mmCIF file of C-alpha atoms and ligand atoms in Angstrom:
data_model
loop_
_atom_site.group_PDB
_atom_site.id
_atom_site.type_symbol
_atom_site.label_atom_id
_atom_site.label_comp_id
_atom_site.label_asym_id
_atom_site.label_seq_id
_atom_site.Cartn_x
_atom_site.Cartn_y
_atom_site.Cartn_z
ATOM 1 C CA MET H 1470 21.240 17.987 -23.346
ATOM 2 C CA ILE H 1471 19.776 18.947 -20.015
ATOM 3 C CA GLU H 1472 20.916 16.547 -17.307
ATOM 4 C CA VAL H 1473 18.642 14.952 -14.721
ATOM 5 C CA ARG H 1474 18.984 16.406 -11.195
ATOM 6 C CA SER H 1475 22.276 15.054 -9.822
ATOM 7 C CA ASP H 1476 20.565 13.617 -6.722
ATOM 8 C CA LEU H 1477 18.200 11.562 -8.910
ATOM 9 C CA THR H 1478 20.595 9.854 -11.312
ATOM 10 C CA PHE H 1479 20.616 6.621 -9.296
ATOM 11 C CA LEU H 1480 16.830 6.169 -9.386
ATOM 12 C CA SER H 1481 15.582 3.362 -11.556
ATOM 13 C CA GLY H 1482 11.860 3.826 -10.865
ATOM 14 C CA TYR H 1483 9.490 1.293 -9.405
ATOM 15 C CA HIS H 1484 8.297 -1.187 -11.950
ATOM 16 C CA SER H 1485 6.726 -4.553 -11.571
ATOM 17 C CA PRO H 1486 7.594 -6.541 -14.706
ATOM 18 C CA GLN H 1487 4.352 -7.019 -16.674
ATOM 19 C CA VAL H 1488 4.680 -10.303 -18.501
ATOM 20 C CA ASP H 1489 1.791 -11.455 -20.644
ATOM 21 C CA VAL H 1490 0.533 -14.459 -18.682
ATOM 22 C CA GLU H 1491 -2.868 -15.857 -17.761
ATOM 23 C CA VAL H 1492 -2.534 -15.677 -13.984
ATOM 24 C CA ARG H 1493 -1.201 -12.349 -12.708
ATOM 25 C CA LEU H 1494 -0.437 -12.483 -9.011
ATOM 26 C CA ASN H 1495 2.315 -9.871 -8.815
ATOM 27 C CA THR H 1496 0.847 -6.464 -7.912
ATOM 28 C CA ASN H 1497 -1.468 -7.042 -4.937
ATOM 29 C CA GLU H 1498 -4.569 -5.957 -6.812
ATOM 30 C CA SER H 1499 -7.986 -7.354 -6.049
ATOM 31 C CA PRO H 1500 -8.568 -10.416 -8.228
ATOM 32 C CA LEU H 1501 -12.223 -9.414 -8.657
ATOM 33 C CA PRO H 1502 -13.799 -6.422 -10.360
ATOM 34 C CA PRO H 1503 -15.909 -4.202 -8.089
ATOM 35 C CA PRO H 1504 -19.545 -5.290 -7.572
ATOM 36 C CA GLN H 1505 -21.763 -4.847 -10.640
ATOM 37 C CA ALA H 1506 -24.088 -2.580 -8.625
ATOM 38 C CA PHE H 1507 -21.158 -0.193 -8.097
ATOM 39 C CA VAL H 1508 -20.345 -0.148 -11.814
ATOM 40 C CA ASP H 1509 -24.015 0.471 -12.717
ATOM 41 C CA ASP H 1510 -24.447 3.234 -10.117
ATOM 42 C CA LEU H 1511 -21.275 4.938 -11.254
ATOM 43 C CA ALA H 1512 -22.235 4.711 -14.930
ATOM 44 C CA ALA H 1513 -25.635 6.255 -14.186
ATOM 45 C CA ARG H 1514 -24.151 9.107 -12.165
ATOM 46 C CA LEU H 1515 -21.492 9.960 -14.747
ATOM 47 C CA HIS H 1516 -24.238 11.880 -16.550
ATOM 48 C CA ASP H 1517 -24.278 14.387 -13.665
ATOM 49 C CA ILE H 1518 -20.626 15.366 -14.081
ATOM 50 C CA LYS H 1519 -20.127 18.966 -15.142
ATOM 51 C CA TRP H 1520 -17.423 18.287 -17.680
ATOM 52 C CA ASN H 1521 -16.773 21.947 -18.483
ATOM 53 C CA ARG H 1522 -16.024 22.762 -14.836
ATOM 54 C CA TYR H 1523 -12.977 22.028 -12.721
ATOM 55 C CA PRO H 1524 -13.595 19.421 -10.024
ATOM 56 C CA ASP H 1525 -14.434 20.331 -6.428
ATOM 57 C CA ARG H 1526 -10.926 21.255 -5.349
ATOM 58 C CA THR H 1527 -11.117 19.744 -1.878
ATOM 59 C CA ALA H 1528 -13.501 16.899 -2.762
ATOM 60 C CA THR H 1529 -16.019 17.988 -0.130
ATOM 61 C CA ALA H 1530 -18.560 15.198 -0.558
ATOM 62 C CA LEU H 1531 -16.028 12.385 -0.749
ATOM 63 C CA ARG H 1532 -14.027 13.856 2.127
ATOM 64 C CA SER H 1533 -17.127 13.842 4.311
ATOM 65 C CA ALA H 1534 -17.950 10.251 3.354
ATOM 66 C CA VAL H 1535 -14.405 9.076 4.153
ATOM 67 C CA ALA H 1536 -14.460 11.027 7.428
ATOM 68 C CA GLU H 1537 -17.747 9.419 8.398
ATOM 69 C CA ARG H 1538 -16.390 5.947 7.640
ATOM 70 C CA HIS H 1539 -13.592 6.540 10.151
ATOM 71 C CA GLN H 1540 -15.569 8.693 12.593
ATOM 72 C CA ARG H 1541 -13.317 11.691 12.004
ATOM 73 C CA ASP H 1542 -13.967 15.298 11.016
ATOM 74 C CA PRO H 1543 -13.734 16.079 7.275
ATOM 75 C CA GLY H 1544 -10.986 18.610 8.070
ATOM 76 C CA GLY H 1545 -8.786 15.680 9.062
ATOM 77 C CA VAL H 1546 -9.008 13.929 5.670
ATOM 78 C CA PHE H 1547 -6.774 14.461 2.631
ATOM 79 C CA LEU H 1548 -7.407 12.767 -0.735
ATOM 80 C CA ALA H 1549 -5.224 12.215 -3.794
ATOM 81 C CA ASN H 1550 -4.615 10.019 -6.844
ATOM 82 C CA GLY H 1551 -3.708 6.796 -5.113
ATOM 83 C CA SER H 1552 -1.990 6.586 -1.768
ATOM 84 C CA ASN H 1553 1.299 7.038 -3.630
ATOM 85 C CA GLU H 1554 0.305 10.624 -4.380
ATOM 86 C CA VAL H 1555 -0.846 11.023 -0.789
ATOM 87 C CA LEU H 1556 2.612 9.918 0.391
ATOM 88 C CA GLN H 1557 4.324 12.136 -2.162
ATOM 89 C CA THR H 1558 2.343 15.138 -0.914
ATOM 90 C CA VAL H 1559 3.388 14.313 2.649
ATOM 91 C CA ALA H 1560 7.031 14.155 1.549
ATOM 92 C CA LEU H 1561 6.822 17.430 -0.394
ATOM 93 C CA THR H 1562 5.222 19.125 2.596
ATOM 94 C CA TYR H 1563 7.162 17.668 5.524
ATOM 95 C CA ALA H 1564 10.394 16.227 4.059
ATOM 96 C CA GLY H 1565 12.372 17.841 1.205
ATOM 97 C CA THR H 1566 15.906 19.227 0.992
ATOM 98 C CA GLY H 1567 17.882 19.281 4.221
ATOM 99 C CA ARG H 1568 15.516 16.915 6.018
ATOM 100 C CA THR H 1569 15.759 13.198 6.751
ATOM 101 C CA VAL H 1570 13.163 10.481 6.168
ATOM 102 C CA VAL H 1571 13.393 7.149 7.972
ATOM 103 C CA CYS H 1572 12.292 3.932 6.242
ATOM 104 C CA PHE H 1573 12.495 0.328 7.400
ATOM 105 C CA GLU H 1574 13.691 -2.488 5.116
ATOM 106 C CA PRO H 1575 12.360 -4.751 3.837
ATOM 107 C CA GLY H 1576 9.496 -2.359 3.241
ATOM 108 C CA TYR H 1577 7.550 -0.590 0.535
ATOM 109 C CA GLN H 1578 10.207 0.651 -1.884
ATOM 110 C CA MET H 1579 8.262 3.736 -2.958
ATOM 111 C CA HIS H 1580 8.670 5.344 0.479
ATOM 112 C CA ALA H 1581 12.400 5.846 -0.058
ATOM 113 C CA GLN H 1582 11.939 6.823 -3.698
ATOM 114 C CA ILE H 1583 9.261 9.412 -2.922
ATOM 115 C CA ALA H 1584 11.409 10.835 -0.121
ATOM 116 C CA ARG H 1585 14.442 11.138 -2.423
ATOM 117 C CA VAL H 1586 12.456 12.792 -5.191
ATOM 118 C CA SER H 1587 11.313 15.356 -2.603
ATOM 119 C CA GLY H 1588 15.016 16.107 -2.046
ATOM 120 C CA ALA H 1589 15.235 14.518 1.405
ATOM 121 C CA THR H 1590 17.971 12.262 2.713
ATOM 122 C CA VAL H 1591 16.802 8.710 3.372
ATOM 123 C CA ALA H 1592 17.993 6.803 6.429
ATOM 124 C CA THR H 1593 17.154 3.110 6.384
ATOM 125 C CA LEU H 1594 17.048 0.750 9.323
ATOM 126 C CA ASP H 1595 17.134 -2.960 8.502
ATOM 127 C CA ARG H 1596 14.655 -5.330 10.085
ATOM 128 C CA ARG H 1597 15.875 -8.465 11.843
ATOM 129 C CA SER H 1598 16.107 -11.711 9.876
ATOM 130 C CA ASP H 1599 12.560 -12.605 10.976
ATOM 131 C CA PHE H 1600 11.423 -9.262 9.469
ATOM 132 C CA THR H 1601 10.501 -7.733 12.844
ATOM 133 C CA LEU H 1602 11.903 -4.427 14.088
ATOM 134 C CA ASP H 1603 14.174 -4.376 17.112
ATOM 135 C CA PRO H 1604 12.538 -1.751 19.404
ATOM 136 C CA GLY H 1605 15.860 -0.738 20.982
ATOM 137 C CA ALA H 1606 17.468 -0.328 17.569
ATOM 138 C CA VAL H 1607 14.506 1.762 16.366
ATOM 139 C CA ARG H 1608 14.805 4.082 19.375
ATOM 140 C CA GLU H 1609 18.541 4.559 18.863
ATOM 141 C CA PHE H 1610 18.218 5.008 15.111
ATOM 142 C CA LEU H 1611 15.576 7.701 15.470
ATOM 143 C CA ALA H 1612 17.603 9.525 18.092
ATOM 144 C CA SER H 1613 20.707 9.507 15.908
ATOM 145 C CA THR H 1614 19.057 10.393 12.573
ATOM 146 C CA ASP H 1615 16.561 12.992 13.890
ATOM 147 C CA PRO H 1616 14.090 12.501 11.008
ATOM 148 C CA SER H 1617 11.294 14.827 9.888
ATOM 149 C CA VAL H 1618 9.186 11.947 8.550
ATOM 150 C CA VAL H 1619 9.071 8.229 9.432
ATOM 151 C CA PHE H 1620 7.273 5.718 7.200
ATOM 152 C CA LEU H 1621 5.903 2.594 8.882
ATOM 153 C CA THR H 1622 3.802 0.108 6.906
ATOM 154 C CA SER H 1623 1.368 -2.176 8.672
ATOM 155 C CA PRO H 1624 0.611 -4.755 7.416
ATOM 156 C CA ASN H 1625 3.991 -4.438 5.785
ATOM 157 C CA ASN H 1626 4.651 -4.884 2.081
ATOM 158 C CA PRO H 1627 6.300 -7.199 1.003
ATOM 159 C CA THR H 1628 6.367 -9.267 4.216
ATOM 160 C CA GLY H 1629 2.624 -9.126 4.979
ATOM 161 C CA MET H 1630 3.357 -8.845 8.697
ATOM 162 C CA SER H 1631 1.529 -6.462 11.015
ATOM 163 C CA GLU H 1632 3.711 -4.299 13.168
ATOM 164 C CA PRO H 1633 3.077 -4.624 16.915
ATOM 165 C CA ILE H 1634 0.752 -1.705 17.693
ATOM 166 C CA GLU H 1635 3.185 -0.543 20.419
ATOM 167 C CA MET H 1636 5.611 0.466 17.657
ATOM 168 C CA VAL H 1637 3.448 3.522 16.917
ATOM 169 C CA ASP H 1638 3.929 4.958 20.419
ATOM 170 C CA LEU H 1639 7.550 3.919 20.516
ATOM 171 C CA ILE H 1640 8.318 5.893 17.348
ATOM 172 C CA LEU H 1641 6.297 8.921 18.445
ATOM 173 C CA ASP H 1642 8.029 8.917 21.820
ATOM 174 C CA SER H 1643 11.522 8.569 20.298
ATOM 175 C CA CYS H 1644 11.576 11.580 17.977
ATOM 176 C CA GLY H 1645 9.671 14.654 16.846
ATOM 177 C CA ALA H 1646 8.998 13.346 13.330
ATOM 178 C CA LEU H 1647 5.706 13.060 11.526
ATOM 179 C CA LEU H 1648 4.882 9.349 11.639
ATOM 180 C CA VAL H 1649 3.096 8.085 8.537
ATOM 181 C CA VAL H 1650 1.481 4.703 9.076
ATOM 182 C CA ASP H 1651 0.876 3.296 5.599
ATOM 183 C CA GLU H 1652 -2.227 1.134 5.910
ATOM 184 C CA ALA H 1653 -2.651 0.173 2.255
ATOM 185 C CA TYR H 1654 -3.559 -3.349 3.449
ATOM 186 C CA ALA H 1655 -5.191 -2.586 6.792
ATOM 187 C CA GLU H 1656 -8.618 -3.934 5.828
ATOM 188 C CA PHE H 1657 -7.035 -7.408 5.601
ATOM 189 C CA GLY H 1658 -5.247 -6.989 8.909
ATOM 190 C CA ARG H 1659 -5.902 -6.725 12.636
ATOM 191 C CA TRP H 1660 -5.531 -3.155 13.787
ATOM 192 C CA SER H 1661 -5.455 0.408 12.578
ATOM 193 C CA ALA H 1662 -3.643 3.437 13.938
ATOM 194 C CA ILE H 1663 -6.601 5.665 13.032
ATOM 195 C CA PRO H 1664 -8.079 5.574 16.581
ATOM 196 C CA MET H 1665 -4.679 6.752 17.886
ATOM 197 C CA ILE H 1666 -4.815 10.013 15.919
ATOM 198 C CA ALA H 1667 -5.068 13.117 18.109
ATOM 199 C CA ASP H 1668 -4.574 16.849 17.528
ATOM 200 C CA ASP H 1669 -1.422 16.942 19.633
ATOM 201 C CA ARG H 1670 0.289 13.912 18.016
ATOM 202 C CA PRO H 1671 2.209 14.007 14.717
ATOM 203 C CA LEU H 1672 0.564 10.821 13.443
ATOM 204 C CA VAL H 1673 -1.167 10.327 10.086
ATOM 205 C CA VAL H 1674 -2.525 7.191 8.421
ATOM 206 C CA SER H 1675 -2.723 6.562 4.665
ATOM 207 C CA ARG H 1676 -5.178 4.223 2.975
ATOM 208 C CA THR H 1677 -6.072 3.242 -0.590
ATOM 209 C CA PHE H 1678 -9.068 2.235 -2.690
ATOM 210 C CA SER H 1679 -6.760 0.124 -4.887
ATOM 211 C CA LYS H 1680 -6.944 -3.151 -2.959
ATOM 212 C CA THR H 1681 -10.050 -3.710 -0.823
ATOM 213 C CA TRP H 1682 -12.227 -1.612 -3.098
ATOM 214 C CA SER H 1683 -11.103 -3.285 -6.336
ATOM 215 C CA MET H 1684 -10.436 0.188 -7.716
ATOM 216 C CA ALA H 1685 -6.751 0.230 -8.665
ATOM 217 C CA ALA H 1686 -7.768 1.649 -12.066
ATOM 218 C CA ALA H 1687 -9.349 4.750 -10.519
ATOM 219 C CA ARG H 1688 -6.276 5.906 -8.516
ATOM 220 C CA LEU H 1689 -7.728 7.011 -5.219
ATOM 221 C CA GLY H 1690 -6.055 7.144 -1.839
ATOM 222 C CA TYR H 1691 -6.482 9.172 1.324
ATOM 223 C CA LEU H 1692 -4.914 10.176 4.583
ATOM 224 C CA VAL H 1693 -6.435 10.722 7.992
ATOM 225 C CA GLY H 1694 -4.696 12.890 10.566
ATOM 226 C CA PRO H 1695 -4.788 15.987 12.761
ATOM 227 C CA GLU H 1696 -6.449 18.918 10.981
ATOM 228 C CA ALA H 1697 -3.436 21.216 11.245
ATOM 229 C CA ILE H 1698 -1.222 18.677 9.472
ATOM 230 C CA VAL H 1699 -3.837 17.856 6.840
ATOM 231 C CA ALA H 1700 -4.417 21.549 6.042
ATOM 232 C CA ASN H 1701 -0.785 21.900 4.963
ATOM 233 C CA LEU H 1702 -1.171 18.997 2.520
ATOM 234 C CA TRP H 1703 -4.044 20.789 0.771
ATOM 235 C CA ASN H 1704 -1.767 23.839 0.431
ATOM 236 C CA THR H 1705 1.008 21.824 -1.237
ATOM 237 C CA VAL H 1706 -0.923 19.660 -3.681
ATOM 238 C CA LEU H 1707 -1.725 20.983 -7.166
ATOM 239 C CA PRO H 1708 -5.104 22.655 -7.560
ATOM 240 C CA TYR H 1709 -7.852 20.370 -8.908
ATOM 241 C CA HIS H 1710 -5.555 17.337 -8.664
ATOM 242 C CA LEU H 1711 -8.398 14.897 -8.028
ATOM 243 C CA ASP H 1712 -10.719 14.715 -11.032
ATOM 244 C CA SER H 1713 -14.505 14.603 -10.777
ATOM 245 C CA VAL H 1714 -14.800 11.007 -12.018
ATOM 246 C CA THR H 1715 -12.413 9.709 -9.367
ATOM 247 C CA GLN H 1716 -14.229 11.669 -6.670
ATOM 248 C CA LEU H 1717 -17.535 10.231 -7.818
ATOM 249 C CA ALA H 1718 -16.125 6.687 -8.012
ATOM 250 C CA GLY H 1719 -14.972 6.936 -4.401
ATOM 251 C CA LEU H 1720 -18.284 8.300 -3.243
ATOM 252 C CA VAL H 1721 -20.250 5.558 -4.998
ATOM 253 C CA ALA H 1722 -17.866 2.888 -3.661
ATOM 254 C CA LEU H 1723 -18.561 4.006 -0.106
ATOM 255 C CA SER H 1724 -22.215 3.139 -0.579
ATOM 256 C CA HIS H 1725 -21.260 -0.511 -1.250
ATOM 257 C CA VAL H 1726 -19.408 -1.222 1.966
ATOM 258 C CA GLU H 1727 -21.081 -4.557 2.606
ATOM 259 C CA GLU H 1728 -20.067 -6.136 -0.718
ATOM 260 C CA MET H 1729 -16.520 -4.859 -0.258
ATOM 261 C CA ASP H 1730 -16.365 -6.322 3.245
ATOM 262 C CA GLN H 1731 -17.456 -9.689 1.856
ATOM 263 C CA ARG H 1732 -14.623 -9.554 -0.671
ATOM 264 C CA VAL H 1733 -12.117 -8.872 2.074
ATOM 265 C CA ALA H 1734 -13.439 -11.854 4.052
ATOM 266 C CA SER H 1735 -13.140 -14.161 1.051
ATOM 267 C CA ILE H 1736 -9.602 -12.986 0.262
ATOM 268 C CA VAL H 1737 -8.588 -13.519 3.894
ATOM 269 C CA SER H 1738 -9.928 -17.067 3.813
ATOM 270 C CA GLU H 1739 -8.165 -17.765 0.478
ATOM 271 C CA ARG H 1740 -4.979 -16.338 1.986
ATOM 272 C CA GLU H 1741 -5.169 -18.873 4.797
ATOM 273 C CA ARG H 1742 -5.761 -21.719 2.312
ATOM 274 C CA LEU H 1743 -2.815 -20.542 0.201
ATOM 275 C CA THR H 1744 -0.577 -20.338 3.277
ATOM 276 C CA THR H 1745 -1.472 -23.896 4.317
ATOM 277 C CA ARG H 1746 -0.819 -25.241 0.836
ATOM 278 C CA LEU H 1747 2.513 -23.450 0.527
ATOM 279 C CA ASP H 1748 3.464 -24.854 3.888
ATOM 280 C CA ALA H 1749 2.556 -28.358 2.764
ATOM 281 C CA LEU H 1750 4.846 -27.920 -0.258
ATOM 282 C CA GLY H 1751 7.769 -27.272 2.067
ATOM 283 C CA ALA H 1752 8.033 -23.540 1.382
ATOM 284 C CA ARG H 1753 8.982 -21.087 4.137
ATOM 285 C CA VAL H 1754 5.951 -18.857 4.527
ATOM 286 C CA VAL H 1755 5.570 -15.585 6.418
ATOM 287 C CA PRO H 1756 2.135 -15.488 8.089
ATOM 288 C CA SER H 1757 0.363 -12.630 6.336
ATOM 289 C CA ASP H 1758 -2.200 -10.032 7.415
ATOM 290 C CA ALA H 1759 -2.436 -8.646 3.867
ATOM 291 C CA ASN H 1760 -3.750 -9.816 0.472
ATOM 292 C CA PHE H 1761 -0.432 -11.407 -0.492
ATOM 293 C CA VAL H 1762 1.983 -13.939 0.933
ATOM 294 C CA LEU H 1763 5.791 -13.837 1.068
ATOM 295 C CA PHE H 1764 7.343 -17.265 0.667
ATOM 296 C CA SER H 1765 10.657 -18.890 -0.006
ATOM 297 C CA PRO H 1766 10.332 -21.953 -2.227
ATOM 298 C CA ARG H 1767 11.838 -25.225 -1.059
ATOM 299 C CA GLY H 1768 15.485 -25.214 -2.052
ATOM 300 C CA GLY H 1769 15.475 -21.420 -1.859
ATOM 301 C CA ASN H 1770 16.130 -20.740 -5.556
ATOM 302 C CA ALA H 1771 13.607 -17.949 -5.936
ATOM 303 C CA SER H 1772 14.603 -16.648 -9.362
ATOM 304 C CA ALA H 1773 14.570 -20.105 -10.949
ATOM 305 C CA THR H 1774 11.159 -20.773 -9.383
ATOM 306 C CA TRP H 1775 9.889 -17.387 -10.637
ATOM 307 C CA SER H 1776 10.925 -18.227 -14.224
ATOM 308 C CA SER H 1777 9.480 -21.675 -13.983
ATOM 309 C CA LEU H 1778 6.153 -20.250 -12.761
ATOM 310 C CA VAL H 1779 6.116 -17.733 -15.628
ATOM 311 C CA SER H 1780 6.700 -20.527 -18.125
ATOM 312 C CA ARG H 1781 3.577 -22.163 -16.652
ATOM 313 C CA GLY H 1782 1.502 -18.997 -17.056
ATOM 314 C CA VAL H 1783 1.741 -17.670 -13.479
ATOM 315 C CA LEU H 1784 3.360 -14.341 -12.608
ATOM 316 C CA VAL H 1785 4.418 -13.613 -9.010
ATOM 317 C CA ARG H 1786 6.798 -10.950 -7.709
ATOM 318 C CA ASP H 1787 10.466 -11.831 -7.534
ATOM 319 C CA CYS H 1788 11.736 -10.019 -4.437
ATOM 320 C CA SER H 1789 14.966 -11.966 -4.263
ATOM 321 C CA ASN H 1790 17.215 -9.075 -5.269
ATOM 322 C CA TRP H 1791 15.586 -6.636 -2.827
ATOM 323 C CA ARG H 1792 17.487 -5.735 0.308
ATOM 324 C CA GLY H 1793 17.125 -8.491 2.946
ATOM 325 C CA LEU H 1794 14.947 -10.715 0.734
ATOM 326 C CA SER H 1795 17.331 -13.091 -0.974
ATOM 327 C CA GLY H 1796 15.380 -16.304 -1.668
ATOM 328 C CA TRP H 1797 11.892 -14.790 -1.357
ATOM 329 C CA LEU H 1798 8.935 -14.435 -3.712
ATOM 330 C CA ARG H 1799 5.631 -12.667 -3.124
ATOM 331 C CA VAL H 1800 2.320 -13.989 -4.390
ATOM 332 C CA THR H 1801 -0.886 -11.946 -4.416
ATOM 333 C CA VAL H 1802 -3.987 -13.815 -3.252
ATOM 334 C CA GLY H 1803 -6.073 -14.434 -6.364
ATOM 335 C CA THR H 1804 -9.385 -16.137 -7.018
ATOM 336 C CA PRO H 1805 -9.616 -19.767 -5.790
ATOM 337 C CA SER H 1806 -8.937 -21.058 -9.308
ATOM 338 C CA GLU H 1807 -5.958 -18.706 -9.793
ATOM 339 C CA ASN H 1808 -4.527 -19.827 -6.468
ATOM 340 C CA ASP H 1809 -4.966 -23.464 -7.506
ATOM 341 C CA ARG H 1810 -3.174 -22.739 -10.781
ATOM 342 C CA PHE H 1811 -0.334 -21.162 -8.827
ATOM 343 C CA ILE H 1812 -0.026 -24.085 -6.421
ATOM 344 C CA GLU H 1813 -0.086 -26.618 -9.274
ATOM 345 C CA ALA H 1814 2.568 -24.627 -11.173
ATOM 346 C CA LEU H 1815 4.702 -24.458 -8.028
ATOM 347 C CA LYS H 1816 4.418 -28.219 -7.525
ATOM 348 C CA GLU H 1817 5.485 -28.824 -11.121
ATOM 349 C CA SER H 1818 8.358 -26.344 -10.770
ATOM 350 C CA ARG H 1819 9.592 -28.210 -7.746
ATOM 351 C CA ASN H 1820 9.559 -31.492 -9.624
ATOM 352 C CA GLY H 1821 10.844 -30.068 -12.883
HETATM 353 N N1 PMP C 954 1.524 1.674 0.107
HETATM 354 C C1 PMP C 954 1.815 0.379 0.013
HETATM 355 C C2 PMP C 954 2.404 -0.305 1.194
HETATM 356 C C3 PMP C 954 1.572 -0.319 -1.171
HETATM 357 O O1 PMP C 954 1.901 -1.605 -1.255
HETATM 358 C C4 PMP C 954 0.995 0.364 -2.267
HETATM 359 C C5 PMP C 954 0.671 -0.342 -3.565
HETATM 360 N N2 PMP C 954 1.619 -1.134 -4.080
HETATM 361 C C6 PMP C 954 0.735 1.718 -2.127
HETATM 362 C C7 PMP C 954 0.989 2.351 -0.928
HETATM 363 C C8 PMP C 954 0.219 2.548 -3.255
HETATM 364 O O2 PMP C 954 -1.071 2.245 -3.591
HETATM 365 P P1 PMP C 954 -1.971 3.184 -4.469
HETATM 366 O O3 PMP C 954 -1.111 4.296 -4.992
HETATM 367 O O4 PMP C 954 -2.513 2.308 -5.530
HETATM 368 O O5 PMP C 954 -3.023 3.694 -3.538
#
């Protein structure tokens, strides 16, 4: 039997357990479907798709629409099937065998996995116990590891915390790496690194349609950066990787910005309500800038609380065996009634 590549044998993949429950608050999706007007528009325009033809290879129309949204040139936008594929293309292009990728933990686990699959060595710097990065330690770590790519997530998953914006300059000033700021949750947060992008800085920003745009099913993500860097990504990615339906879905979504913005506002206000209620139940809660909240249930027995929530029909993410997260669970902000169900189940778990 052919063996798996020897440098990949330790990989277990990234899977969120999918248990059949009524309230699913474990994968940071939008709790709402996209607006009906979006679905109707998309359905009507599906008739225009030329099914016998390959898609527009560089997604010209969608690229222009994304560029316009961020006041950038279309040449500085790359698109792929979810931001995971965007990140993978970055790793294949700028990491790979013989190069080092720096990740910060706790952080988004796929960064390290994608880097390893590309053949790169991963160097991980742990955050402090309050989940912040120590600027001095970051500087030293970058100097000693000399990475080709650094992944920084803001707001961070699974902590929900925004990085101080100064961290972007600090990283760029400390090494010659390509800095990838993963902004999968930026629409729920306070700042974006997109205005900091410049032709002479190795800084790119990745975003997704999976959360804010209620479009996790479509698999669409993008990256904004200097044109010279972006051009290399288009050279690496497979031809016709982004199908015509996904391109159209993105384009139609960008004509419903107002409804999407309203959704973000309502999720942010639910997030604040959820945080207050968790606090009142005696949980330790990390103030979040994302569409999820990291918390440690009173008593700190995260796995027992997770099971007890599942038995009451509520699924959250058990992070307690992730590096640096012993005792912590992550709950995605749902609809008001889903959040109420979660809080009630948590109360019962505490008493039970
Ligand atoms: N980055 C971060 C930080 C995420 O949490 C996620 C989703 N879990 C992604 C990227 C990938 O999102 P998608 O591939 O759906 O765009």
